[in-house]
Amino acid sequence: MNENPFSQGAPGGNERAPPEVDNSAQWRRLEQTIMEARERFGNLPADELQAILDEAVMTSRQA
């Protein structure tokens, strides 16, 4: 009898989701992040957005 691979526990516990589910979830999260960034920063002028990115990169490199 074929057993449902999702019935063995939730991801994050001792059992892991199949790799294709993990990969799909990662892609979905990336798509959501891109949509959120476009909503938040899509109306900024390019030079202002670049200044924000430059500052964030500089700050992260100093940490």
mmCIF file of C-alpha atoms in Angstrom:
data_model
loop_
_atom_site.group_PDB
_atom_site.id
_atom_site.type_symbol
_atom_site.label_atom_id
_atom_site.label_comp_id
_atom_site.label_asym_id
_atom_site.label_seq_id
_atom_site.Cartn_x
_atom_site.Cartn_y
_atom_site.Cartn_z
ATOM 1 C CA MET A 1 0.000 0.000 0.000
ATOM 2 C CA ASN A 2 1.316 3.481 -0.878
ATOM 3 C CA GLU A 3 1.672 5.713 2.138
ATOM 4 C CA ASN A 4 1.032 9.455 1.907
ATOM 5 C CA PRO A 5 4.448 11.158 2.337
ATOM 6 C CA PHE A 6 2.764 14.121 4.023
ATOM 7 C CA SER A 7 1.251 12.030 6.799
ATOM 8 C CA GLN A 8 4.613 11.475 8.501
ATOM 9 C CA GLY A 9 4.890 14.828 10.240
ATOM 10 C CA ALA A 10 5.205 18.484 9.572
ATOM 11 C CA PRO A 11 8.354 20.035 8.127
ATOM 12 C CA GLY A 12 10.583 21.421 10.831
ATOM 13 C CA GLY A 13 10.226 18.395 13.090
ATOM 14 C CA ASN A 14 12.175 15.187 12.766
ATOM 15 C CA GLU A 15 10.492 14.502 9.448
ATOM 16 C CA ARG A 16 11.173 16.641 6.408
ATOM 17 C CA ALA A 17 8.971 17.431 3.466
ATOM 18 C CA PRO A 18 10.040 15.924 0.146
ATOM 19 C CA PRO A 19 12.666 18.054 -1.661
ATOM 20 C CA GLU A 20 10.233 19.148 -4.366
ATOM 21 C CA VAL A 21 7.917 20.579 -1.685
ATOM 22 C CA ASP A 22 10.794 22.443 0.003
ATOM 23 C CA ASN A 23 11.907 23.847 -3.364
ATOM 24 C CA SER A 24 8.375 24.867 -4.290
ATOM 25 C CA ALA A 25 7.920 26.637 -0.954
ATOM 26 C CA GLN A 26 11.216 28.489 -1.402
ATOM 27 C CA TRP A 27 10.223 29.681 -4.871
ATOM 28 C CA ARG A 28 6.803 30.802 -3.592
ATOM 29 C CA ARG A 29 8.429 32.784 -0.774
ATOM 30 C CA LEU A 30 10.847 34.405 -3.235
ATOM 31 C CA GLU A 31 7.926 35.398 -5.481
ATOM 32 C CA GLN A 32 6.109 36.893 -2.482
ATOM 33 C CA THR A 33 9.220 38.836 -1.455
ATOM 34 C CA ILE A 34 9.645 40.234 -4.970
ATOM 35 C CA MET A 35 5.988 41.308 -5.087
ATOM 36 C CA GLU A 36 6.309 43.007 -1.683
ATOM 37 C CA ALA A 37 9.459 44.844 -2.774
ATOM 38 C CA ARG A 38 7.785 46.054 -5.969
ATOM 39 C CA GLU A 39 4.792 47.293 -3.970
ATOM 40 C CA ARG A 40 6.974 49.137 -1.449
ATOM 41 C CA PHE A 41 9.647 50.558 -3.725
ATOM 42 C CA GLY A 42 8.101 50.580 -7.205
ATOM 43 C CA ASN A 43 7.242 54.276 -7.036
ATOM 44 C CA LEU A 44 10.677 55.485 -5.887
ATOM 45 C CA PRO A 45 12.981 57.227 -8.342
ATOM 46 C CA ALA A 46 15.847 54.976 -9.421
ATOM 47 C CA ASP A 47 18.544 57.132 -7.811
ATOM 48 C CA GLU A 48 16.726 57.174 -4.456
ATOM 49 C CA LEU A 49 16.282 53.402 -4.528
ATOM 50 C CA GLN A 50 19.960 52.965 -5.406
ATOM 51 C CA ALA A 51 20.938 55.156 -2.435
ATOM 52 C CA ILE A 52 18.825 52.985 -0.106
ATOM 53 C CA LEU A 53 20.434 49.822 -1.467
ATOM 54 C CA ASP A 54 23.948 51.272 -1.233
ATOM 55 C CA GLU A 55 23.366 52.257 2.387
ATOM 56 C CA ALA A 56 21.998 48.806 3.252
ATOM 57 C CA VAL A 57 24.976 47.072 1.648
ATOM 58 C CA MET A 58 27.452 49.353 3.433
ATOM 59 C CA THR A 59 25.721 48.782 6.778
ATOM 60 C CA SER A 60 25.692 45.006 6.334
ATOM 61 C CA ARG A 61 29.395 44.959 5.469
ATOM 62 C CA GLN A 62 30.253 46.900 8.626
ATOM 63 C CA ALA A 63 28.420 44.418 10.857
#
